[in-house]
Tab-separated table of C-alpha atoms and ligand atoms in Angstrom:
chain	number	residue	atom	x	y	z
A	182	MET	CA	-54.446	-6.845	-5.363
A	183	SER	CA	-52.691	-6.759	-8.685
A	184	ASP	CA	-52.498	-9.884	-10.794
A	185	PRO	CA	-48.965	-11.321	-10.433
A	186	ARG	CA	-49.158	-12.536	-14.020
A	187	SER	CA	-49.519	-8.967	-15.269
A	188	PRO	CA	-46.749	-6.843	-13.807
A	189	ALA	CA	-47.232	-3.102	-14.275
A	190	LEU	CA	-45.945	-1.755	-17.567
A	191	ARG	CA	-43.054	-0.089	-15.830
A	192	VAL	CA	-40.616	0.271	-18.715
A	193	GLU	CA	-43.287	1.128	-21.245
A	194	GLN	CA	-44.581	3.790	-18.882
A	195	TYR	CA	-41.085	5.189	-18.520
A	196	LEU	CA	-40.699	5.201	-22.301
A	197	ALA	CA	-44.034	6.911	-22.862
A	198	GLU	CA	-43.308	9.572	-20.272
A	199	THR	CA	-39.758	10.186	-21.463
A	200	LEU	CA	-40.817	10.299	-25.109
A	201	ARG	CA	-43.294	13.044	-24.267
A	202	GLY	CA	-40.234	15.255	-23.743
A	203	GLY	CA	-38.749	14.394	-27.146
A	204	PRO	CA	-36.556	11.699	-28.663
A	205	ILE	CA	-34.377	9.451	-26.550
A	206	HIS	CA	-31.233	7.341	-26.802
A	207	PHE	CA	-30.495	3.760	-25.809
A	208	THR	CA	-27.017	2.306	-25.444
A	209	LEU	CA	-26.600	-1.283	-26.614
A	210	ILE	CA	-24.030	-3.314	-24.704
A	211	ASP	CA	-22.916	-6.757	-25.845
A	212	PRO	CA	-22.270	-8.793	-22.665
A	213	ASP	CA	-20.007	-11.159	-24.609
A	214	LYS	CA	-17.664	-8.281	-25.394
A	215	SER	CA	-18.328	-6.345	-22.175
A	216	PRO	CA	-19.195	-8.825	-19.447
A	217	GLY	CA	-20.302	-8.053	-15.878
A	218	ALA	CA	-18.374	-5.185	-14.344
A	219	ARG	CA	-17.275	-3.936	-17.754
A	220	ALA	CA	-20.925	-3.708	-18.869
A	221	ALA	CA	-21.718	-1.795	-15.683
A	222	HIS	CA	-18.874	0.621	-16.399
A	223	VAL	CA	-20.106	1.279	-19.946
A	224	ALA	CA	-23.696	1.698	-18.743
A	225	ARG	CA	-22.710	4.146	-16.007
A	226	GLY	CA	-20.698	6.279	-18.432
A	227	ALA	CA	-23.447	6.278	-21.058
A	228	VAL	CA	-26.137	7.291	-18.587
A	229	GLU	CA	-23.947	10.043	-17.151
A	230	LEU	CA	-23.713	11.462	-20.685
A	231	GLY	CA	-27.488	11.370	-21.071
A	232	SER	CA	-28.445	7.949	-22.462
A	233	HIS	CA	-31.992	7.045	-21.382
A	234	GLY	CA	-31.713	3.272	-21.184
A	235	ILE	CA	-29.515	0.222	-21.630
A	236	LEU	CA	-30.085	-2.633	-24.059
A	237	LEU	CA	-28.222	-5.887	-23.454
A	238	GLY	CA	-27.627	-8.146	-26.425
A	239	GLY	CA	-26.296	-8.122	-29.897
A	240	SER	CA	-23.959	-11.048	-30.297
A	241	THR	CA	-24.605	-14.574	-31.426
A	242	GLY	CA	-24.832	-17.474	-29.029
A	243	ILE	CA	-24.890	-15.466	-25.834
A	244	SER	CA	-25.333	-17.654	-22.766
A	245	ARG	CA	-27.919	-17.222	-20.076
A	246	GLU	CA	-25.199	-16.959	-17.409
A	247	VAL	CA	-23.354	-14.159	-19.214
A	248	MET	CA	-26.600	-12.268	-19.801
A	249	ALA	CA	-27.745	-12.693	-16.195
A	250	GLU	CA	-24.419	-11.481	-14.820
A	251	ALA	CA	-24.470	-8.400	-17.063
A	252	ALA	CA	-28.087	-7.642	-16.161
A	253	ARG	CA	-27.329	-7.854	-12.459
A	254	ALA	CA	-24.218	-5.667	-12.719
A	255	VAL	CA	-25.853	-3.025	-14.920
A	256	LYS	CA	-29.006	-2.903	-12.768
A	257	ALA	CA	-26.836	-2.187	-9.740
A	258	ALA	CA	-24.973	0.569	-11.611
A	259	VAL	CA	-27.755	2.664	-13.201
A	260	LYS	CA	-31.329	3.716	-12.528
A	261	VAL	CA	-32.568	3.736	-16.136
A	262	PRO	CA	-34.319	0.640	-17.556
A	263	VAL	CA	-32.217	-2.383	-18.463
A	264	VAL	CA	-33.782	-4.208	-21.383
A	265	ILE	CA	-32.775	-7.471	-23.034
A	266	PHE	CA	-32.407	-7.269	-26.819
A	267	PRO	CA	-32.719	-10.993	-27.489
A	268	GLU	CA	-30.686	-12.884	-30.008
A	269	GLY	CA	-32.331	-16.202	-29.206
A	270	PRO	CA	-33.708	-18.246	-26.337
A	271	GLY	CA	-30.290	-18.149	-24.607
A	272	SER	CA	-30.776	-14.427	-24.080
A	273	LEU	CA	-33.644	-15.050	-21.680
A	274	ALA	CA	-32.169	-14.406	-18.277
A	275	PRO	CA	-33.249	-12.994	-14.953
A	276	GLY	CA	-32.257	-9.604	-13.630
A	277	ALA	CA	-33.269	-7.181	-16.392
A	278	ASP	CA	-36.406	-5.055	-16.261
A	279	ALA	CA	-37.826	-5.931	-19.649
A	280	ILE	CA	-37.275	-7.690	-22.933
A	281	LEU	CA	-37.890	-6.512	-26.464
A	282	PHE	CA	-40.490	-9.108	-27.397
A	283	MET	CA	-39.905	-8.689	-31.071
A	284	SER	CA	-40.959	-10.318	-34.269
A	285	LEU	CA	-38.411	-10.171	-37.079
A	286	LEU	CA	-40.971	-9.034	-39.607
A	287	ASN	CA	-39.029	-9.687	-42.794
A	288	SER	CA	-37.407	-12.989	-41.881
A	289	ARG	CA	-38.000	-16.046	-44.022
A	290	ASN	CA	-37.579	-18.156	-40.883
A	291	LEU	CA	-40.869	-18.516	-39.022
A	292	ASP	CA	-38.972	-19.296	-35.821
A	293	LEU	CA	-37.889	-15.660	-35.758
A	294	VAL	CA	-41.300	-14.331	-36.696
A	295	ILE	CA	-43.391	-16.198	-34.105
A	296	ARG	CA	-42.440	-19.806	-33.326
A	297	THR	CA	-39.607	-19.134	-30.848
A	298	HIS	CA	-41.938	-16.660	-29.131
A	299	ALA	CA	-44.540	-19.362	-28.678
A	300	ARG	CA	-41.924	-21.640	-27.131
A	301	THR	CA	-40.493	-18.998	-24.784
A	302	ALA	CA	-43.368	-16.716	-23.766
A	303	SER	CA	-43.923	-18.669	-20.556
A	304	VAL	CA	-40.219	-18.302	-19.708
A	305	VAL	CA	-40.489	-14.527	-20.122
A	306	ARG	CA	-43.383	-14.584	-17.686
A	307	ALA	CA	-41.592	-16.836	-15.192
A	308	LEU	CA	-38.556	-14.550	-15.260
A	309	ARG	CA	-40.874	-11.575	-14.645
A	310	LEU	CA	-39.465	-9.696	-17.612
A	311	GLU	CA	-41.777	-7.013	-18.961
A	312	PRO	CA	-42.390	-7.914	-22.627
A	313	ILE	CA	-42.243	-4.925	-24.946
A	314	PRO	CA	-44.147	-5.821	-28.135
A	315	MET	CA	-42.077	-4.699	-31.093
A	316	GLY	CA	-41.826	-5.139	-34.815
A	317	TYR	CA	-38.202	-5.500	-35.918
A	318	LEU	CA	-37.466	-4.686	-39.553
A	319	VAL	CA	-34.073	-5.168	-41.162
A	320	ILE	CA	-33.109	-2.646	-43.817
A	321	ALA	CA	-30.212	-3.237	-46.235
A	322	PRO	CA	-27.359	-3.898	-45.716
A	323	GLY	CA	-28.544	-5.700	-42.580
A	324	MET	CA	-25.055	-6.922	-41.683
A	325	ARG	CA	-24.859	-9.930	-39.369
A	326	VAL	CA	-28.472	-9.805	-38.186
A	327	GLY	CA	-29.560	-9.830	-41.812
A	328	GLU	CA	-27.693	-13.105	-42.371
A	329	VAL	CA	-28.498	-14.822	-39.104
A	330	GLY	CA	-32.066	-13.591	-39.316
A	331	GLN	CA	-32.477	-14.925	-42.865
A	332	VAL	CA	-34.189	-11.735	-43.931
A	333	ASP	CA	-35.397	-10.385	-47.209
A	334	ALA	CA	-33.862	-7.022	-46.351
A	335	VAL	CA	-35.895	-3.967	-47.292
A	336	ASP	CA	-34.070	-1.997	-50.017
A	337	ARG	CA	-32.782	1.351	-48.826
A	338	GLU	CA	-34.911	3.129	-51.449
A	339	ASP	CA	-38.077	1.183	-50.672
A	340	VAL	CA	-39.649	3.679	-48.303
A	341	ARG	CA	-43.181	2.503	-49.116
A	342	GLY	CA	-42.236	-1.075	-48.343
A	343	ALA	CA	-40.830	-0.064	-44.960
A	344	ALA	CA	-43.892	2.056	-44.181
A	345	GLY	CA	-46.130	-0.890	-45.094
A	346	TYR	CA	-44.352	-3.209	-42.675
A	347	ALA	CA	-44.501	-0.565	-39.939
A	348	LEU	CA	-48.219	0.059	-40.337
A	349	ALA	CA	-48.917	-3.672	-40.434
A	350	ALA	CA	-46.929	-4.029	-37.186
A	351	GLN	CA	-49.050	-1.306	-35.610
A	352	PHE	CA	-52.268	-2.908	-36.825
A	353	LEU	CA	-51.101	-6.220	-35.330
A	354	GLY	CA	-50.821	-4.498	-31.959
A	355	MET	CA	-47.051	-4.077	-31.752
A	356	ARG	CA	-46.248	-0.969	-29.773
A	357	TYR	CA	-42.872	-0.052	-31.303
A	358	ILE	CA	-41.252	-0.401	-34.713
A	359	TYR	CA	-37.464	-0.796	-34.935
A	360	LEU	CA	-35.718	0.025	-38.221
A	361	GLU	CA	-32.379	-1.813	-38.168
A	362	ALA	CA	-29.587	-1.254	-40.689
A	363	GLY	CA	-27.460	-3.812	-38.839
A	364	SER	CA	-24.816	-3.347	-36.190
A	365	GLY	CA	-21.712	-1.815	-37.744
A	366	ALA	CA	-23.531	-0.826	-40.950
A	367	PRO	CA	-21.523	1.647	-43.060
A	368	ALA	CA	-24.473	4.053	-43.021
A	369	PRO	CA	-27.628	4.290	-40.907
A	370	VAL	CA	-31.168	3.726	-42.174
A	371	PRO	CA	-31.786	6.448	-44.795
A	372	PRO	CA	-33.528	9.491	-43.274
A	373	PRO	CA	-36.202	9.584	-46.031
A	374	MET	CA	-37.234	6.079	-44.994
A	375	VAL	CA	-37.406	7.137	-41.342
A	376	ARG	CA	-39.549	10.111	-42.375
A	377	ALA	CA	-41.930	7.906	-44.381
A	378	VAL	CA	-42.307	5.401	-41.550
A	379	ARG	CA	-42.797	8.093	-38.932
A	380	SER	CA	-45.576	9.696	-40.941
A	381	ALA	CA	-47.239	6.315	-41.583
A	382	VAL	CA	-47.589	5.170	-37.953
A	383	GLU	CA	-48.503	6.413	-34.499
A	384	ILE	CA	-46.231	3.989	-32.613
A	385	PRO	CA	-42.710	5.188	-31.704
A	386	VAL	CA	-40.006	4.646	-34.338
A	387	ILE	CA	-36.717	3.184	-33.109
A	388	VAL	CA	-33.692	3.467	-35.399
A	389	GLY	CA	-30.372	1.650	-35.049
A	390	GLY	CA	-27.342	0.426	-36.918
A	391	GLY	CA	-24.425	2.483	-38.199
A	392	ILE	CA	-25.054	5.677	-36.194
A	393	ARG	CA	-21.531	7.003	-35.607
A	394	THR	CA	-21.650	10.793	-35.479
A	395	GLY	CA	-23.686	13.728	-34.290
A	396	ASN	CA	-24.525	14.444	-37.926
A	397	ASP	CA	-25.960	10.937	-38.378
A	398	ALA	CA	-28.064	11.461	-35.280
A	399	ARG	CA	-29.246	14.886	-36.341
A	400	SER	CA	-30.407	13.656	-39.777
A	401	LEU	CA	-32.351	10.783	-38.217
A	402	LEU	CA	-33.881	12.965	-35.506
A	403	ASP	CA	-34.855	15.608	-38.078
A	404	ALA	CA	-36.541	12.804	-40.031
A	405	GLY	CA	-38.595	11.858	-36.981
A	406	ALA	CA	-36.707	9.041	-35.240
A	407	GLN	CA	-37.894	8.842	-31.639
A	408	VAL	CA	-35.414	6.351	-30.213
A	409	LEU	CA	-31.807	6.107	-31.410
A	410	VAL	CA	-29.815	2.987	-30.558
A	411	THR	CA	-26.040	2.854	-30.717
A	412	GLY	CA	-23.704	0.023	-29.823
A	413	THR	CA	-20.507	-0.157	-31.854
A	414	ILE	CA	-19.465	3.414	-31.175
A	415	THR	CA	-18.908	2.877	-27.454
A	416	GLU	CA	-17.273	-0.493	-28.057
A	417	GLU	CA	-14.808	0.970	-30.554
A	418	GLU	CA	-14.360	4.558	-29.430
A	419	GLY	CA	-15.587	4.686	-25.836
A	420	PHE	CA	-17.125	7.980	-24.811
A	421	GLY	CA	-15.324	10.119	-27.379
A	422	ALA	CA	-16.541	12.822	-29.727
A	423	GLY	CA	-18.819	10.484	-31.690
A	424	PHE	CA	-20.851	9.299	-28.723
A	425	ARG	CA	-20.941	12.743	-27.137
A	426	GLY	CA	-22.034	14.277	-30.447
A	427	ILE	CA	-24.926	11.808	-30.745
A	428	LEU	CA	-26.066	12.492	-27.183
A	429	SER	CA	-25.803	16.224	-27.670
A	430	GLU	CA	-28.077	16.022	-30.743
A	431	VAL	CA	-30.628	14.032	-28.736
A	432	ARG	CA	-30.453	16.640	-25.960
A	433	ARG	CA	-30.884	19.434	-28.512
A	434	ALA	CA	-33.916	17.679	-30.039
A	435	ARG	CA	-35.404	17.481	-26.539
A	436	GLY	CA	-34.991	21.223	-26.284
A	437	GLY	CA	-32.174	21.032	-23.742
B	190	LIG	C1	-27.849	-2.995	-33.327
B	190	LIG	O1	-28.780	-1.088	-34.146
B	190	LIG	C2	-27.981	-1.549	-33.151
B	190	LIG	O2	-29.094	-3.531	-33.281
B	190	LIG	C3	-26.669	-0.872	-32.982
B	190	LIG	O3	-25.927	-0.736	-34.158
B	190	LIG	O4	-23.622	-1.241	-33.373
B	190	LIG	O5	-23.978	0.010	-35.513
B	190	LIG	O6	-24.429	1.088	-33.319
B	190	LIG	P1	-24.403	-0.183	-34.080
């Protein structure tokens, strides 16, 4: 019998298998802006257009009730994984498949590096959320997460610095590295930085923040990004040309 404390790595298995076919896309939904049924509607539309998973999170001070309601509604609407992108302990809620169990690598606040994790790991287990070990690295400008996260943002030209963080994350056992320019950033993480990080590590490279067009997506995919995350575009423009262009570049990179 399997150990109930160690649920199968269902989402990680899905990610590994899907990534074997090429890069993938995740849609970030903020349950504060798109609660319950609205979140389900966005998720359904995104998945129909080819998104491979749903992240829930992204605002400040999200409540457990709002997160739980969104998780339940989105789970009922789509078959792809539903993963909590935590903003703090309030984001820990039942109903999702997994949680990005992430250390904010370049924060000056130890709570965001490890201390909150120590306080909440048992809650993650009790909620039966699959923890996905991830290094989270904020690149300038960083936007709101850069401020709230009290980061020393990595300069956009500092490709060696970013690669160093990523390799350290891998050596510490983290299984993904997320390069974050910040939600709503005027430009995504620079492709040369993505290229340097991708060639420095074996773990999958997730890139998010400021991806608004098919061209943005293409540059990042050409540089080696394996997971693209977008949020603002669907909030501001719905499923228009921008979102469709991004998904079509992901499909093209997968050879489809
Ligand atoms: C936030 O990187 C994501 O963590 C999404 O950013 O809202 O700019 O798409 P956008």
